[in-house]
XYZ file of C-alpha atoms in Angstrom:
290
model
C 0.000 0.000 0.000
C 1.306 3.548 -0.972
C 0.510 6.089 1.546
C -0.708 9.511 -0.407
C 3.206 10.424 1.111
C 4.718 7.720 -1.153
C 5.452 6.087 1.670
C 5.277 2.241 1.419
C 3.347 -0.155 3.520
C 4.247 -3.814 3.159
C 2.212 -6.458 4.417
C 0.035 -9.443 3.579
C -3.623 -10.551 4.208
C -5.660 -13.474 4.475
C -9.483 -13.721 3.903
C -11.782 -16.019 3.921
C -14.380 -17.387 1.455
C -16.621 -14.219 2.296
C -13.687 -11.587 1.843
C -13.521 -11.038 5.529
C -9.744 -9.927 6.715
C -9.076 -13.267 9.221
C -5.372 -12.450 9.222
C -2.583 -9.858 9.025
C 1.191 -9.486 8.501
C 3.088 -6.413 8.614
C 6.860 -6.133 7.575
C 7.438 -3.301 9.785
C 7.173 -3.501 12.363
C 6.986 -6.779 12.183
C 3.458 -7.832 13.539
C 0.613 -10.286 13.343
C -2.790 -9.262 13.591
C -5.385 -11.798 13.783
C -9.148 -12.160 14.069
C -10.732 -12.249 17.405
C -14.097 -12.437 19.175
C -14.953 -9.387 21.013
C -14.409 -11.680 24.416
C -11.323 -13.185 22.852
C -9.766 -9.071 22.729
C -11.121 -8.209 26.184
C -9.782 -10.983 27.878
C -7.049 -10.321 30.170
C -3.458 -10.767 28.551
C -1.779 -14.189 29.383
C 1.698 -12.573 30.199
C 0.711 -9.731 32.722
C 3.998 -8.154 32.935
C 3.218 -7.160 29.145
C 3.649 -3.528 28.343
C 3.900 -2.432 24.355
C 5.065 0.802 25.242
C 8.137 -0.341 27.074
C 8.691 -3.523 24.961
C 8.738 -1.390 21.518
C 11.561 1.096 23.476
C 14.844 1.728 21.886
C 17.924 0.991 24.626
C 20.952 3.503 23.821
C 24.434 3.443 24.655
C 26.068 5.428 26.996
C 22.455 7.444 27.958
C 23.324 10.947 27.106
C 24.182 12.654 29.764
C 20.841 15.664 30.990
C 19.888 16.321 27.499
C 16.975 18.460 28.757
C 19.405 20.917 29.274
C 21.880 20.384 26.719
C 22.067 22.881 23.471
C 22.544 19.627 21.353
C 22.987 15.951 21.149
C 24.947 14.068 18.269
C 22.861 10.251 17.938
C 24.727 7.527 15.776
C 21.424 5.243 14.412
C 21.424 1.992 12.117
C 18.469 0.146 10.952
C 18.277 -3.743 9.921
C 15.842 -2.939 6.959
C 15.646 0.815 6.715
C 17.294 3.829 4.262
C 17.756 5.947 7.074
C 19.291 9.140 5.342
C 15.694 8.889 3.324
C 13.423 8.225 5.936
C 14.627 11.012 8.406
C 14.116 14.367 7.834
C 16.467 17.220 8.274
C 15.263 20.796 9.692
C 15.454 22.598 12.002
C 15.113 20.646 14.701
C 17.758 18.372 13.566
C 20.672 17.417 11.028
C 21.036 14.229 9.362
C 24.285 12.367 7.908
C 24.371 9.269 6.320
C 27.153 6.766 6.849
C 26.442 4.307 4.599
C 25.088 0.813 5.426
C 21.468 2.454 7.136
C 23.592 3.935 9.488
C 22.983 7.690 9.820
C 24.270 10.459 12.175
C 21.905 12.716 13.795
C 22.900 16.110 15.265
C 19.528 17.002 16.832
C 19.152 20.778 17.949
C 16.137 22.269 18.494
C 15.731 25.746 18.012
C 15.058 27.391 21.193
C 11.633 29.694 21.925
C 11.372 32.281 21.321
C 13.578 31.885 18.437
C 14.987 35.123 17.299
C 14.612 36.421 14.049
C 12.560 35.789 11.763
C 14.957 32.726 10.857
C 13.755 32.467 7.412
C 11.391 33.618 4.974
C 10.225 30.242 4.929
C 6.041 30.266 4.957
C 3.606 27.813 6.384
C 1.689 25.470 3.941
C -2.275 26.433 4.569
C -2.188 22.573 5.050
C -1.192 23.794 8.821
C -3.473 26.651 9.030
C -7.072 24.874 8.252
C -9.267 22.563 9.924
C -9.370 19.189 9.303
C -10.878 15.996 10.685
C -8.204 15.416 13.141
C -7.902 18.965 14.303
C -11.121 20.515 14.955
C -9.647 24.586 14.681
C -12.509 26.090 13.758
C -14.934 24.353 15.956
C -16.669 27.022 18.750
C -15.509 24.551 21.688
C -11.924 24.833 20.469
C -12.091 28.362 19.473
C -13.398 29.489 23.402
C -10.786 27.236 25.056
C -7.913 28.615 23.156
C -9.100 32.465 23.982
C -9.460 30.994 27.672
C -6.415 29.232 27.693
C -4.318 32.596 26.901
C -6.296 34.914 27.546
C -5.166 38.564 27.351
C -1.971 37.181 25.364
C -1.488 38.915 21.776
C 2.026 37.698 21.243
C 2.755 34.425 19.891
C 5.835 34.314 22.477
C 3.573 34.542 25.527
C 0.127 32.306 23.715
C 1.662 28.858 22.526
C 3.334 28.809 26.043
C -0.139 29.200 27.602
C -1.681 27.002 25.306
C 0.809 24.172 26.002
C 0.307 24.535 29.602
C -3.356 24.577 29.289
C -3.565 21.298 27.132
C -1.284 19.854 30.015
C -3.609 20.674 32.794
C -6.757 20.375 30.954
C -6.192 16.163 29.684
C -6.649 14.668 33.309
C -6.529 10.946 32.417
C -3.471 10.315 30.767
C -3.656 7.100 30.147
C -3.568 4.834 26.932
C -7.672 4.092 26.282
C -8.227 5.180 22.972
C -6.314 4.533 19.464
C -6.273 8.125 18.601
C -8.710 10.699 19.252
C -9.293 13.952 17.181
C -9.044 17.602 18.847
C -12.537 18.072 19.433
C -12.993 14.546 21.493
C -10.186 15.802 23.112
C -11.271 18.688 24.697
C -15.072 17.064 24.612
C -13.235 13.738 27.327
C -10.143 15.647 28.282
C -8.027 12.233 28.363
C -5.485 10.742 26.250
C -1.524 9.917 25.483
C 0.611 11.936 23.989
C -1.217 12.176 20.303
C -4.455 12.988 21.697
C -2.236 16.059 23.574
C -0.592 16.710 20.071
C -3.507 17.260 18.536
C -5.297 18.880 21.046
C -2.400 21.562 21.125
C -2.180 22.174 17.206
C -6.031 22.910 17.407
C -5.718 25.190 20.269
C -2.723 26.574 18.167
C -4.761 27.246 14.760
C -7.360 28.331 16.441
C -5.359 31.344 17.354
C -3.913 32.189 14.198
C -1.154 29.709 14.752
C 0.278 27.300 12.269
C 0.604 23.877 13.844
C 0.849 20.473 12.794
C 2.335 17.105 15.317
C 5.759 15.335 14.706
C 6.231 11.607 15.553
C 9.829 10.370 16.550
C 11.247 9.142 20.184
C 11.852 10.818 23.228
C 14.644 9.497 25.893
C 13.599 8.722 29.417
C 15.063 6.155 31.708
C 17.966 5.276 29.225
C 16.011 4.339 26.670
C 14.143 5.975 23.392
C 10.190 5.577 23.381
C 8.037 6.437 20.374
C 6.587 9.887 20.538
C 3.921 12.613 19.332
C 4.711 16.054 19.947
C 3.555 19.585 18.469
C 5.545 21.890 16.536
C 3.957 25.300 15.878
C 5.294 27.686 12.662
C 6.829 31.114 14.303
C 9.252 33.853 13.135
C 9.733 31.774 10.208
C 11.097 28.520 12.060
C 8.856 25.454 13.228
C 9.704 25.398 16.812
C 8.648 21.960 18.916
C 6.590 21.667 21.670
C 5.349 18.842 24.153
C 2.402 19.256 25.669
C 2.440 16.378 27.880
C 5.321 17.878 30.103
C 4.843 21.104 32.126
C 7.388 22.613 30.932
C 6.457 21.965 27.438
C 10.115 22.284 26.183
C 11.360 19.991 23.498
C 14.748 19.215 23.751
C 18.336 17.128 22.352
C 16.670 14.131 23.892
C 13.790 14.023 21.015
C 14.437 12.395 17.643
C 12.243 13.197 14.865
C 11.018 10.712 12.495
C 8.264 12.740 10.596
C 5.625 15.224 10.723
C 1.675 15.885 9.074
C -0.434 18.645 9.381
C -3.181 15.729 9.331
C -4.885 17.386 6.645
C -6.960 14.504 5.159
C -8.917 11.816 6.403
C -5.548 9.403 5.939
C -4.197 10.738 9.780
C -2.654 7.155 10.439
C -0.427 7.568 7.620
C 1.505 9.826 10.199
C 2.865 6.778 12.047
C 4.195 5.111 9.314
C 7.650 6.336 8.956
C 7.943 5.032 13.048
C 6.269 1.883 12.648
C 8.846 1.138 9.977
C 11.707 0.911 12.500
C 9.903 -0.622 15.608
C 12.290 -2.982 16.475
C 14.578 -2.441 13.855
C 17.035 0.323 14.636
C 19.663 0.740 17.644
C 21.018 4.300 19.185
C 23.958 4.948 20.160
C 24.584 8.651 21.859
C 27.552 10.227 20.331
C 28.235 13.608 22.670
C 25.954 15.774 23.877
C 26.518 20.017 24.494
């Protein structure tokens, strides 16, 4: 399958005799995805020390050293399958090298906000401007929580801040219930992971004159890499990251981008792809960090 990115999806299926999907095999990530009985899904998992989010991590050696303070970080990452100097982009947030042999080096330095400038006369595609499905900007609930959320704030400097913080304090349940939720059931259920805070945060972001759109990669905690969504917002020319599931909002050398989407169509999965390509196919090492 060819994503509307030109990204391709490998994989095979098995139906049966009434073209129902009984079976399915990805090539990455590798996974097998069969049919089940509602019961069958709900029951409780036969290995209870199971956890996808920490199984799918990325160990890397040495653990830089306080990267949430650190100006940069240099990353040295090979993949068993993967074209890394293809797959990753390059921007501002980050530099990429290729070494040959899917190895890649990544010197990943995130502009700092504000950023002074304007940086470039680069301009925002309307693609991260508009509505869409996934991010609800123009609906009235979104529209009154992002005038609540910085309210009295004209300048961009002082509203994403305030909108970061308020997505933060506003999704309660952070937890891991739903696949992915759009803006508006964000705000509408005020619970989710880190997309559902992504997406909730470009909204708030457009909805203010903003441009926004959500990046996908890994962030390091306890010495390892786990896979990510985070928000970037378009300002003084530069698109400048931002995390709303941390207080501090700040994203820093410990994140590795993979991709980004303004989610502008219907085809919002299609934003995972380039990270479900290397689940469980790439190893970090960390390089240096400044």
């Amino acid at each position: 399958m060819t994503l509307r990115s030109g990204s391709v999806f490998r994989g095979r299926l098995w139906a049966d005799d009434r073209g129902i999907i009984t079976k399915q095999e990805t090539d990455s990530p590798q996974m097998t995805t069969i049919l089940a009985s509602r019961d069958e899904a709900l029951q409780e998992p036969h290995d209870p020390a199971l956890d996808l989010v920490r199984d799918i991590r990325v160990p890397v050696k040495p653990p830089p050293s306080d990267p949430e303070h650190a100006l940069q970080a240099v990353y040295r990452m090979s993949s068993n399958t993967e074209d890394l100097g293809k797959l990753i982009p390059s921007d501002e947030h980050q530099t990429v090298k290729s070494l040959g042999d899917r190895t890649v080096e990544l010197c990943v330095h995130p502009p700092r906000f504000p950023p002074v400038g304007p940086i470039s006369s680069e301009t925002a595609d309307s693609s991260a401007t508009e509505a869409s499905i996934w991010i609800q900007s123009d609906a009235p609930e979104i529209i009154q929580m992002a005038e609540l959320a910085a309210a009295g704030q004209s300048e961009w400097r002082d509203v994403v801040p305030a909108l970061c913080r308020f997505v933060y304090r506003t999704v309660r349940n952070k937890g891991y219930d739903h696949a992915f939720l759009s803006a508006l059931e964000v705000a509408q259920q005020k619970e989710g992971d880190c997309t559902e805070h992504a997406v909730f945060l470009a909204a708030l972001a457009r909805a203010r004159g903003i441009p926004a759109r959500v990046a996908v990669g890994l962030v390091f905690r306890d010495n390892a890499f786990y896979y990510h969504m985070w928000t970037e917002v378009f300002v003084n020319g530069c698109w400048v990251g931002f995390d709303a599931t941390r207080e501090r909002g700040v994203v820093t050398p410990g994140y590795i981008k993979l991709g980004q989407d303004s989610l502008g169509t219907a085809d919002g999965l299609g934003v995972f792809l380039p990270a479900m390509r290397l689940v469980g196919q790439i190893k970090i090492d960390c390089v240096s960090v400044e």
